[in-house]
Amino acid sequence: MDPFIFPAEDEITGEVIQDFIEQHQALLPRYQKLKDLYEGNHAILSQEDKPEYKPDNRLVVNFAKYITDTFNGYFIGIPVKVSHDDQNVNDVVDEFMTRNDMDDNQAELSKMASIYGHAYELLYQNEDSETCCTYNSPLDMFIVYDDTIAQKPLFAVRYRTTEDGIAGQVFTKDSEFRISGDKEGLTLTDQQPHYYGDVPVIEYIENEERQSVFEQVETLINAYDKALSEKANDVDYFADAYMKLLGVELDEQGLKYIRDNRILNLYGSEADKIIAEFMEKPNGDTTQENLLDRIERLIYQISMVANINDESFGNASGVALEFKLQPMKNLAAMKERKFVSGMNRRFKMVFNILGTQRKVQPDEWRNLNYSFTRNIPRNISDEADTAGKLSGIVSKETQLSVLSFVDNPKQELERIQKEEQVRMGTFPTIEDGDFITGGEGVVEVS
């Protein structure tokens, strides 16, 4: 899906906004289809009914949800670590992350991007003039970029359909507007300035094509649902198979007796010529099983998301596991680069606001470090061995970052330094170990 483009030098009017809203509404059927796939409302549930005399099972195997949740658990199940070399900046960032429950915010952004191909984050100021952010799906929001080679955000729209027409907001690089009106025309009112220095809506994309993580296997998912449902229909058919009786005439009472009691008592001079057996359809069980296996393998292969429930995963060695996860690792690496680009835009605007409040320098966002950790089973012993071998080769902070259970290497270094100071007697303590002298990061005991 290509992004919306508008000439940078042209005026943004109600007519322009209305035109882009109509273009966005043309995309809603695709978004709804992807949402339905993730939520288990698959095409087989709405197919035409079969005649009443035929079994009509409709089974849904929700590969779309499995692929999305497995990939995002692997990609961002362990929260992203954001750090800065300056402790003051680090504290400001931690406070912003905590206030906005950023671990959950980023997990939802990642999941939405995987479902729809992209998702949005909106920055705003709360009642206490604190910078906050929240996630938003592309069902009611979009960004328009300029027509330059850089394709910088020009404006963003968040809207809803009401009984009276359209209502919502437009965000530009320096202002926020209210929009209202109907198909006769939209108007922009209530201009409010903001100080983010850019459009306060950030787009997070799954990939450059803005495709869902399971969009490439949509037809395979539908084919699997159909094949499995037909197999269930066959099981019902055989459980309800017709019986044929050749060479004997039965009245209605006799048929009822056989059906109710399940007993056949056929006799006569030519009883050996009587045929009594069930009618059977040709058995396609082997073909069906081969088809289901093939489709399942292709779903995981094309989506590049590993089937972690496969028995072979439990017995795989470290190297073998790496090879099995390599396609998903490549997919996560590409998404990480897109995610970092969005996070850079977020913190650039956040630091611009903080700069006006004299808390940090506006350009310090450039020195933020993002650490993504893939959520896979870890061998702590191997990690400790690797970290030990890095001693004297890399910095202590890099050495600690090898350990998956260390959330913040910088804070861990500070703890180590404080413990060393206590051990060396720099900070005398009372018997229970509490510090009794003041200092940075030291609690005084009264």
Tab-separated table of C-alpha atoms in Angstrom:
chain	number	residue	atom	x	y	z
A	1	MET	CA	0.000	0.000	0.000
A	2	ASP	CA	1.444	3.355	-1.030
A	3	PRO	CA	1.384	6.306	1.414
A	4	PHE	CA	-0.833	9.325	0.824
A	5	ILE	CA	1.081	12.170	-0.889
A	6	PHE	CA	0.231	15.876	-1.189
A	7	PRO	CA	2.276	18.810	-2.579
A	8	ALA	CA	4.191	20.509	0.233
A	9	GLU	CA	3.508	24.018	-1.082
A	10	ASP	CA	-0.285	23.638	-1.466
A	11	GLU	CA	-2.777	24.886	1.127
A	12	ILE	CA	-4.462	22.333	3.403
A	13	THR	CA	-8.198	23.004	3.097
A	14	GLY	CA	-11.418	21.246	4.049
A	15	GLU	CA	-11.765	20.061	0.465
A	16	VAL	CA	-8.296	18.492	0.587
A	17	ILE	CA	-9.084	16.758	3.893
A	18	GLN	CA	-12.375	15.425	2.498
A	19	ASP	CA	-10.624	13.992	-0.553
A	20	PHE	CA	-8.119	12.100	1.585
A	21	ILE	CA	-10.861	10.842	3.929
A	22	GLU	CA	-12.613	9.339	0.901
A	23	GLN	CA	-9.357	7.678	-0.175
A	24	HIS	CA	-8.902	6.323	3.343
A	25	GLN	CA	-12.450	4.962	3.477
A	26	ALA	CA	-11.733	3.020	0.280
A	27	LEU	CA	-9.072	1.113	2.276
A	28	LEU	CA	-11.406	0.207	5.156
A	29	PRO	CA	-12.651	-3.080	3.587
A	30	ARG	CA	-9.045	-4.333	3.490
A	31	TYR	CA	-8.443	-3.311	7.110
A	32	GLN	CA	-11.695	-4.969	8.183
A	33	LYS	CA	-10.781	-8.177	6.350
A	34	LEU	CA	-7.410	-8.319	8.138
A	35	LYS	CA	-9.082	-7.569	11.475
A	36	ASP	CA	-11.601	-10.368	10.862
A	37	LEU	CA	-8.825	-12.808	10.009
A	38	TYR	CA	-6.996	-12.027	13.257
A	39	GLU	CA	-10.169	-12.268	15.326
A	40	GLY	CA	-11.197	-15.610	13.796
A	41	ASN	CA	-14.058	-14.383	11.615
A	42	HIS	CA	-12.820	-16.241	8.517
A	43	ALA	CA	-14.369	-16.452	5.050
A	44	ILE	CA	-15.669	-19.996	5.593
A	45	LEU	CA	-18.115	-18.743	8.241
A	46	SER	CA	-19.941	-16.606	5.677
A	47	GLN	CA	-19.930	-18.998	2.715
A	48	GLU	CA	-23.208	-20.144	1.140
A	49	ASP	CA	-25.140	-22.758	3.125
A	50	LYS	CA	-25.118	-26.334	1.849
A	51	PRO	CA	-28.390	-28.273	1.322
A	52	GLU	CA	-29.931	-29.481	4.578
A	53	TYR	CA	-29.214	-33.130	3.783
A	54	LYS	CA	-25.448	-32.493	3.595
A	55	PRO	CA	-23.091	-32.006	6.567
A	56	ASP	CA	-21.958	-28.366	6.759
A	57	ASN	CA	-19.097	-28.055	9.257
A	58	ARG	CA	-17.288	-24.723	9.329
A	59	LEU	CA	-14.040	-25.043	11.228
A	60	VAL	CA	-11.668	-22.110	11.764
A	61	VAL	CA	-7.984	-22.647	12.510
A	62	ASN	CA	-6.771	-19.169	13.432
A	63	PHE	CA	-3.276	-19.165	11.943
A	64	ALA	CA	-3.489	-15.358	11.570
A	65	LYS	CA	-3.677	-14.834	15.332
A	66	TYR	CA	-1.014	-17.483	16.000
A	67	ILE	CA	1.401	-15.901	13.496
A	68	THR	CA	0.794	-12.372	14.822
A	69	ASP	CA	1.046	-13.192	18.528
A	70	THR	CA	4.011	-15.551	18.115
A	71	PHE	CA	5.981	-13.072	16.030
A	72	ASN	CA	5.271	-10.134	18.335
A	73	GLY	CA	6.050	-12.190	21.416
A	74	TYR	CA	9.397	-12.977	19.801
A	75	PHE	CA	9.970	-9.404	18.591
A	76	ILE	CA	8.854	-7.313	21.572
A	77	GLY	CA	7.788	-9.767	24.287
A	78	ILE	CA	10.821	-8.489	26.172
A	79	PRO	CA	10.329	-4.689	26.371
A	80	VAL	CA	12.640	-2.394	24.427
A	81	LYS	CA	15.371	-0.838	26.582
A	82	VAL	CA	15.992	2.882	26.006
A	83	SER	CA	19.111	4.409	27.531
A	84	HIS	CA	21.369	7.466	27.332
A	85	ASP	CA	24.931	8.079	28.498
A	86	ASP	CA	23.850	11.166	30.464
A	87	GLN	CA	22.140	10.110	33.706
A	88	ASN	CA	19.921	13.196	33.759
A	89	VAL	CA	18.613	12.434	30.271
A	90	ASN	CA	18.262	8.779	31.239
A	91	ASP	CA	16.067	9.726	34.216
A	92	VAL	CA	13.871	11.972	32.070
A	93	VAL	CA	13.384	9.206	29.515
A	94	ASP	CA	12.585	6.641	32.229
A	95	GLU	CA	10.012	9.000	33.714
A	96	PHE	CA	8.371	9.497	30.295
A	97	MET	CA	8.353	5.739	29.623
A	98	THR	CA	6.861	4.938	33.030
A	99	ARG	CA	4.213	7.652	32.868
A	100	ASN	CA	2.972	6.380	29.515
A	101	ASP	CA	3.175	2.664	30.371
A	102	MET	CA	5.390	2.432	27.323
A	103	ASP	CA	5.985	-1.319	27.463
A	104	ASP	CA	2.290	-1.937	26.841
A	105	ASN	CA	2.032	0.964	24.398
A	106	GLN	CA	4.821	-0.383	22.206
A	107	ALA	CA	3.533	-3.955	22.383
A	108	GLU	CA	0.115	-2.818	21.119
A	109	LEU	CA	1.714	-0.683	18.403
A	110	SER	CA	3.713	-3.680	17.237
A	111	LYS	CA	0.655	-5.959	17.223
A	112	MET	CA	-1.457	-3.428	15.292
A	113	ALA	CA	1.335	-2.979	12.747
A	114	SER	CA	1.471	-6.753	12.266
A	115	ILE	CA	-2.306	-6.961	11.735
A	116	TYR	CA	-2.843	-3.957	9.457
A	117	GLY	CA	0.667	-3.403	8.061
A	118	HIS	CA	1.039	-0.140	9.969
A	119	ALA	CA	-0.194	1.665	13.087
A	120	TYR	CA	-0.040	5.129	14.617
A	121	GLU	CA	1.094	6.799	17.821
A	122	LEU	CA	-0.363	10.144	18.906
A	123	LEU	CA	1.461	12.598	21.176
A	124	TYR	CA	-0.567	14.956	23.356
A	125	GLN	CA	-0.349	17.030	26.540
A	126	ASN	CA	-2.380	15.965	29.576
A	127	GLU	CA	-4.042	18.220	32.166
A	128	ASP	CA	-0.713	18.631	33.987
A	129	SER	CA	1.078	19.723	30.802
A	130	GLU	CA	2.951	16.420	30.685
A	131	THR	CA	3.763	14.842	27.333
A	132	CYS	CA	1.811	11.632	26.806
A	133	CYS	CA	1.283	9.221	23.944
A	134	THR	CA	-1.168	6.538	22.932
A	135	TYR	CA	-1.557	4.030	20.113
A	136	ASN	CA	-4.190	4.191	17.370
A	137	SER	CA	-5.210	1.792	14.605
A	138	PRO	CA	-5.390	2.857	10.922
A	139	LEU	CA	-9.180	2.295	10.969
A	140	ASP	CA	-9.790	5.969	11.826
A	141	MET	CA	-6.438	7.696	11.335
A	142	PHE	CA	-4.014	8.380	8.509
A	143	ILE	CA	-0.951	10.507	7.679
A	144	VAL	CA	-0.347	12.481	4.495
A	145	TYR	CA	3.286	12.989	3.429
A	146	ASP	CA	4.758	15.715	1.268
A	147	ASP	CA	5.865	15.092	-2.314
A	148	THR	CA	9.586	15.627	-1.681
A	149	ILE	CA	12.152	12.838	-1.908
A	150	ALA	CA	12.224	12.714	1.910
A	151	GLN	CA	8.427	12.238	2.139
A	152	LYS	CA	8.142	14.105	5.422
A	153	PRO	CA	4.813	14.074	7.306
A	154	LEU	CA	2.666	16.982	6.150
A	155	PHE	CA	-0.478	16.467	8.237
A	156	ALA	CA	-2.435	13.728	9.979
A	157	VAL	CA	-6.183	13.175	10.349
A	158	ARG	CA	-8.174	11.351	12.991
A	159	TYR	CA	-11.897	11.249	12.277
A	160	ARG	CA	-15.176	9.467	12.904
A	161	THR	CA	-18.481	9.284	11.063
A	162	THR	CA	-21.437	10.812	12.917
A	163	GLU	CA	-25.133	11.303	12.153
A	164	ASP	CA	-24.308	14.803	10.979
A	165	GLY	CA	-21.347	13.823	8.812
A	166	ILE	CA	-17.645	13.847	9.727
A	167	ALA	CA	-15.989	15.022	12.938
A	168	GLY	CA	-12.368	14.812	14.024
A	169	GLN	CA	-8.978	16.484	14.214
A	170	VAL	CA	-6.236	17.553	11.834
A	171	PHE	CA	-2.639	17.778	13.052
A	172	THR	CA	-0.058	19.835	11.169
A	173	LYS	CA	3.545	20.674	12.069
A	174	ASP	CA	2.554	23.599	14.282
A	175	SER	CA	-1.214	23.422	14.918
A	176	GLU	CA	-4.205	21.242	15.662
A	177	PHE	CA	-7.613	21.891	14.043
A	178	ARG	CA	-11.128	20.607	14.540
A	179	ILE	CA	-12.900	19.343	11.427
A	180	SER	CA	-16.635	19.055	10.917
A	181	GLY	CA	-19.115	18.894	8.076
A	182	ASP	CA	-20.784	16.502	5.670
A	183	LYS	CA	-20.347	15.400	2.069
A	184	GLU	CA	-21.199	18.947	1.020
A	185	GLY	CA	-17.891	20.071	2.508
A	186	LEU	CA	-15.616	20.025	5.560
A	187	THR	CA	-14.430	23.028	7.542
A	188	LEU	CA	-11.326	23.494	9.738
A	189	THR	CA	-11.937	25.375	12.992
A	190	ASP	CA	-10.568	25.945	16.523
A	191	GLN	CA	-6.893	26.213	15.574
A	192	GLN	CA	-4.662	25.432	18.564
A	193	PRO	CA	-0.865	25.789	18.349
A	194	HIS	CA	1.448	23.038	19.617
A	195	TYR	CA	5.198	22.946	20.191
A	196	TYR	CA	6.304	19.490	19.091
A	197	GLY	CA	8.076	20.898	16.041
A	198	ASP	CA	6.526	18.253	13.778
A	199	VAL	CA	3.255	16.448	13.094
A	200	PRO	CA	2.535	14.781	16.488
A	201	VAL	CA	1.433	11.504	14.883
A	202	ILE	CA	4.033	8.804	14.220
A	203	GLU	CA	3.490	5.951	11.777
A	204	TYR	CA	5.005	2.569	12.663
A	205	ILE	CA	5.171	0.279	9.647
A	206	GLU	CA	5.564	-3.489	9.509
A	207	ASN	CA	7.503	-3.304	6.246
A	208	GLU	CA	7.972	-0.872	3.383
A	209	GLU	CA	4.937	-2.338	1.568
A	210	ARG	CA	2.766	-1.875	4.691
A	211	GLN	CA	1.590	-5.468	4.466
A	212	SER	CA	0.236	-7.475	7.369
A	213	VAL	CA	2.487	-10.205	8.733
A	214	PHE	CA	-0.105	-12.808	7.615
A	215	GLU	CA	-1.433	-11.104	4.477
A	216	GLN	CA	0.738	-13.235	2.185
A	217	VAL	CA	-0.834	-16.440	3.541
A	218	GLU	CA	-4.474	-15.320	3.608
A	219	THR	CA	-5.494	-17.683	0.787
A	220	LEU	CA	-3.617	-20.571	2.423
A	221	ILE	CA	-5.431	-19.960	5.719
A	222	ASN	CA	-8.796	-19.999	3.929
A	223	ALA	CA	-7.825	-23.158	2.022
A	224	TYR	CA	-6.849	-24.883	5.289
A	225	ASP	CA	-10.194	-23.966	6.880
A	226	LYS	CA	-12.041	-25.356	3.857
A	227	ALA	CA	-10.019	-28.593	3.661
A	228	LEU	CA	-10.403	-29.290	7.376
A	229	SER	CA	-14.129	-28.517	7.285
A	230	GLU	CA	-14.642	-30.890	4.349
A	231	LYS	CA	-12.758	-33.580	6.245
A	232	ALA	CA	-15.126	-33.076	9.181
A	233	ASN	CA	-18.040	-33.312	6.727
A	234	ASP	CA	-16.710	-36.664	5.539
A	235	VAL	CA	-16.538	-37.921	9.122
A	236	ASP	CA	-20.180	-36.912	9.622
A	237	TYR	CA	-21.100	-38.592	6.339
A	238	PHE	CA	-19.559	-41.922	7.347
A	239	ALA	CA	-21.180	-41.700	10.783
A	240	ASP	CA	-24.528	-41.223	9.019
A	241	ALA	CA	-23.954	-43.552	6.044
A	242	TYR	CA	-26.868	-45.066	4.100
A	243	MET	CA	-27.555	-48.805	4.305
A	244	LYS	CA	-28.558	-50.677	1.173
A	245	LEU	CA	-30.578	-53.920	1.183
A	246	LEU	CA	-30.671	-55.720	-2.182
A	247	GLY	CA	-32.760	-58.823	-2.874
A	248	VAL	CA	-35.372	-58.298	-0.176
A	249	GLU	CA	-38.493	-56.162	0.136
A	250	LEU	CA	-39.202	-54.470	3.454
A	251	ASP	CA	-42.297	-52.598	4.439
A	252	GLU	CA	-42.258	-49.387	6.442
A	253	GLN	CA	-42.674	-51.231	9.712
A	254	GLY	CA	-39.675	-53.456	8.934
A	255	LEU	CA	-37.495	-50.480	8.077
A	256	LYS	CA	-38.474	-48.770	11.314
A	257	TYR	CA	-37.638	-51.917	13.296
A	258	ILE	CA	-34.184	-52.231	11.729
A	259	ARG	CA	-33.427	-48.515	12.281
A	260	ASP	CA	-34.531	-48.530	15.934
A	261	ASN	CA	-33.115	-51.896	16.995
A	262	ARG	CA	-30.168	-52.126	14.587
A	263	ILE	CA	-30.922	-55.791	13.970
A	264	LEU	CA	-31.216	-57.547	10.596
A	265	ASN	CA	-33.014	-60.904	10.448
A	266	LEU	CA	-33.286	-61.859	6.803
A	267	TYR	CA	-34.257	-65.400	5.850
A	268	GLY	CA	-35.714	-67.411	2.996
A	269	SER	CA	-34.699	-69.945	0.414
A	270	GLU	CA	-32.401	-67.451	-1.273
A	271	ALA	CA	-31.103	-65.613	1.783
A	272	ASP	CA	-27.541	-66.033	0.556
A	273	LYS	CA	-28.339	-63.745	-2.378
A	274	ILE	CA	-29.467	-60.879	-0.156
A	275	ILE	CA	-26.955	-57.989	0.090
A	276	ALA	CA	-26.979	-55.840	3.213
A	277	GLU	CA	-24.185	-53.228	3.542
A	278	PHE	CA	-23.470	-49.544	3.986
A	279	MET	CA	-22.945	-47.298	1.005
A	280	GLU	CA	-19.556	-45.593	1.110
A	281	LYS	CA	-18.032	-42.616	-0.635
A	282	PRO	CA	-14.552	-43.058	-2.089
A	283	ASN	CA	-12.081	-42.631	0.781
A	284	GLY	CA	-9.891	-39.545	0.264
A	285	ASP	CA	-8.372	-39.527	3.744
A	286	THR	CA	-4.748	-39.830	2.590
A	287	THR	CA	-5.159	-37.087	0.010
A	288	GLN	CA	-6.824	-34.811	2.548
A	289	GLU	CA	-4.104	-35.379	5.156
A	290	ASN	CA	-1.355	-34.693	2.610
A	291	LEU	CA	-3.115	-31.483	1.558
A	292	LEU	CA	-3.505	-30.273	5.145
A	293	ASP	CA	0.151	-31.021	5.923
A	294	ARG	CA	1.311	-29.235	2.782
A	295	ILE	CA	-0.804	-26.139	3.450
A	296	GLU	CA	0.334	-25.957	7.078
A	297	ARG	CA	4.009	-26.145	6.102
A	298	LEU	CA	3.511	-23.451	3.462
A	299	ILE	CA	1.735	-21.138	5.917
A	300	TYR	CA	4.732	-21.133	8.258
A	301	GLN	CA	7.236	-21.069	5.405
A	302	ILE	CA	5.698	-18.126	3.527
A	303	SER	CA	4.842	-16.102	6.649
A	304	MET	CA	8.445	-16.710	7.884
A	305	VAL	CA	7.120	-17.319	11.415
A	306	ALA	CA	8.275	-20.517	13.089
A	307	ASN	CA	5.880	-23.158	14.363
A	308	ILE	CA	7.215	-23.268	17.911
A	309	ASN	CA	4.763	-26.055	18.801
A	310	ASP	CA	6.616	-28.394	16.471
A	311	GLU	CA	8.079	-31.315	18.422
A	312	SER	CA	11.465	-30.805	16.759
A	313	PHE	CA	11.867	-27.466	18.576
A	314	GLY	CA	12.101	-29.117	21.976
A	315	ASN	CA	14.986	-31.346	20.887
A	316	ALA	CA	16.904	-28.814	18.792
A	317	SER	CA	20.420	-27.823	19.800
A	318	GLY	CA	21.480	-24.190	20.036
A	319	VAL	CA	22.793	-24.042	16.451
A	320	ALA	CA	19.819	-25.981	15.037
A	321	LEU	CA	17.432	-23.670	16.885
A	322	GLU	CA	19.168	-20.642	15.378
A	323	PHE	CA	18.629	-22.050	11.868
A	324	LYS	CA	14.960	-22.775	12.577
A	325	LEU	CA	14.428	-19.226	13.843
A	326	GLN	CA	16.549	-17.534	11.141
A	327	PRO	CA	13.615	-16.521	8.863
A	328	MET	CA	11.726	-15.012	11.828
A	329	LYS	CA	14.956	-13.382	12.990
A	330	ASN	CA	15.349	-11.720	9.573
A	331	LEU	CA	11.726	-10.547	9.675
A	332	ALA	CA	12.223	-9.108	13.177
A	333	ALA	CA	15.444	-7.342	12.137
A	334	MET	CA	13.629	-5.556	9.292
A	335	LYS	CA	10.760	-4.559	11.593
A	336	GLU	CA	13.201	-3.351	14.244
A	337	ARG	CA	14.732	-0.839	11.821
A	338	LYS	CA	11.272	0.515	10.981
A	339	PHE	CA	10.364	0.624	14.675
A	340	VAL	CA	13.535	2.530	15.586
A	341	SER	CA	12.726	5.099	12.909
A	342	GLY	CA	9.332	5.697	14.532
A	343	MET	CA	10.850	5.865	18.026
A	344	ASN	CA	13.374	8.442	16.819
A	345	ARG	CA	10.513	10.657	15.584
A	346	ARG	CA	8.719	10.219	18.918
A	347	PHE	CA	11.669	11.213	21.069
A	348	LYS	CA	12.665	14.029	18.740
A	349	MET	CA	9.283	15.661	19.421
A	350	VAL	CA	9.306	14.734	23.123
A	351	PHE	CA	12.772	16.265	23.545
A	352	ASN	CA	11.623	19.359	21.672
A	353	ILE	CA	8.929	19.871	24.321
A	354	LEU	CA	11.338	19.032	27.163
A	355	GLY	CA	13.830	21.473	25.671
A	356	THR	CA	11.345	24.318	26.001
A	357	GLN	CA	10.985	23.291	29.662
A	358	ARG	CA	14.806	23.356	30.057
A	359	LYS	CA	14.922	19.713	31.179
A	360	VAL	CA	17.157	18.392	28.383
A	361	GLN	CA	18.855	19.636	25.255
A	362	PRO	CA	16.514	19.146	22.243
A	363	ASP	CA	19.174	17.341	20.182
A	364	GLU	CA	19.966	14.711	22.834
A	365	TRP	CA	17.427	12.322	21.280
A	366	ARG	CA	20.131	11.550	18.734
A	367	ASN	CA	22.209	9.871	21.456
A	368	LEU	CA	19.515	7.504	22.712
A	369	ASN	CA	20.309	3.808	22.524
A	370	TYR	CA	17.570	1.249	21.798
A	371	SER	CA	18.097	-2.346	22.802
A	372	PHE	CA	15.766	-5.011	21.372
A	373	THR	CA	16.009	-8.500	22.871
A	374	ARG	CA	14.466	-11.443	21.058
A	375	ASN	CA	12.171	-13.394	23.341
A	376	ILE	CA	13.503	-16.936	23.078
A	377	PRO	CA	14.541	-19.483	25.706
A	378	ARG	CA	17.895	-18.416	27.127
A	379	ASN	CA	20.771	-20.456	28.475
A	380	ILE	CA	21.890	-18.272	31.395
A	381	SER	CA	25.028	-20.335	31.921
A	382	ASP	CA	26.142	-19.803	28.313
A	383	GLU	CA	25.361	-16.085	28.542
A	384	ALA	CA	27.437	-15.791	31.719
A	385	ASP	CA	30.351	-17.600	30.040
A	386	THR	CA	30.142	-15.290	27.029
A	387	ALA	CA	29.969	-12.193	29.231
A	388	GLY	CA	33.003	-13.399	31.205
A	389	LYS	CA	35.026	-13.933	28.019
A	390	LEU	CA	34.271	-10.346	26.935
A	391	SER	CA	36.009	-8.908	30.007
A	392	GLY	CA	38.766	-6.532	28.917
A	393	ILE	CA	37.589	-6.650	25.284
A	394	VAL	CA	34.479	-4.456	25.483
A	395	SER	CA	33.109	-1.945	27.978
A	396	LYS	CA	31.472	-3.155	31.192
A	397	GLU	CA	28.123	-1.848	29.983
A	398	THR	CA	28.369	-3.855	26.740
A	399	GLN	CA	29.511	-6.869	28.749
A	400	LEU	CA	26.412	-6.640	30.957
A	401	SER	CA	24.110	-6.154	27.957
A	402	VAL	CA	24.905	-9.740	26.893
A	403	LEU	CA	22.957	-10.978	29.915
A	404	SER	CA	19.250	-11.188	29.017
A	405	PHE	CA	18.135	-10.896	32.646
A	406	VAL	CA	19.816	-7.483	33.053
A	407	ASP	CA	17.112	-4.990	32.041
A	408	ASN	CA	19.225	-1.838	32.309
A	409	PRO	CA	23.023	-2.294	32.042
A	410	LYS	CA	23.664	1.317	33.113
A	411	GLN	CA	21.653	0.918	36.320
A	412	GLU	CA	23.345	-2.412	36.966
A	413	LEU	CA	26.749	-0.725	36.681
A	414	GLU	CA	25.657	1.862	39.237
A	415	ARG	CA	24.592	-0.890	41.640
A	416	ILE	CA	27.964	-2.603	41.197
A	417	GLN	CA	29.796	0.681	41.881
A	418	LYS	CA	27.727	1.355	45.023
A	419	GLU	CA	28.353	-2.166	46.321
A	420	GLU	CA	32.068	-1.667	45.676
A	421	GLN	CA	32.015	1.652	47.538
A	422	VAL	CA	30.301	0.035	50.499
A	423	ARG	CA	32.787	-2.832	50.457
A	424	MET	CA	35.715	-0.398	50.363
A	425	GLY	CA	34.234	1.646	53.210
A	426	THR	CA	33.440	4.772	51.207
A	427	PHE	CA	29.886	4.737	52.550
A	428	PRO	CA	29.783	3.565	56.195
A	429	THR	CA	26.628	1.651	57.077
A	430	ILE	CA	24.750	0.663	60.200
A	431	GLU	CA	24.326	-2.969	61.108
A	432	ASP	CA	21.331	-3.611	58.854
A	433	GLY	CA	23.257	-2.350	55.839
A	434	ASP	CA	21.497	1.033	55.292
A	435	PHE	CA	23.655	3.995	54.280
A	436	ILE	CA	24.137	6.643	56.964
A	437	THR	CA	25.784	9.342	54.861
A	438	GLY	CA	24.237	11.348	52.039
A	439	GLY	CA	25.268	11.437	48.437
A	440	GLU	CA	23.901	10.910	44.944
A	441	GLY	CA	21.669	7.848	44.858
A	442	VAL	CA	22.215	7.219	48.610
A	443	VAL	CA	19.365	7.167	51.091
A	444	GLU	CA	20.079	8.905	54.385
A	445	VAL	CA	18.903	7.145	57.538
A	446	SER	CA	17.564	9.507	60.204
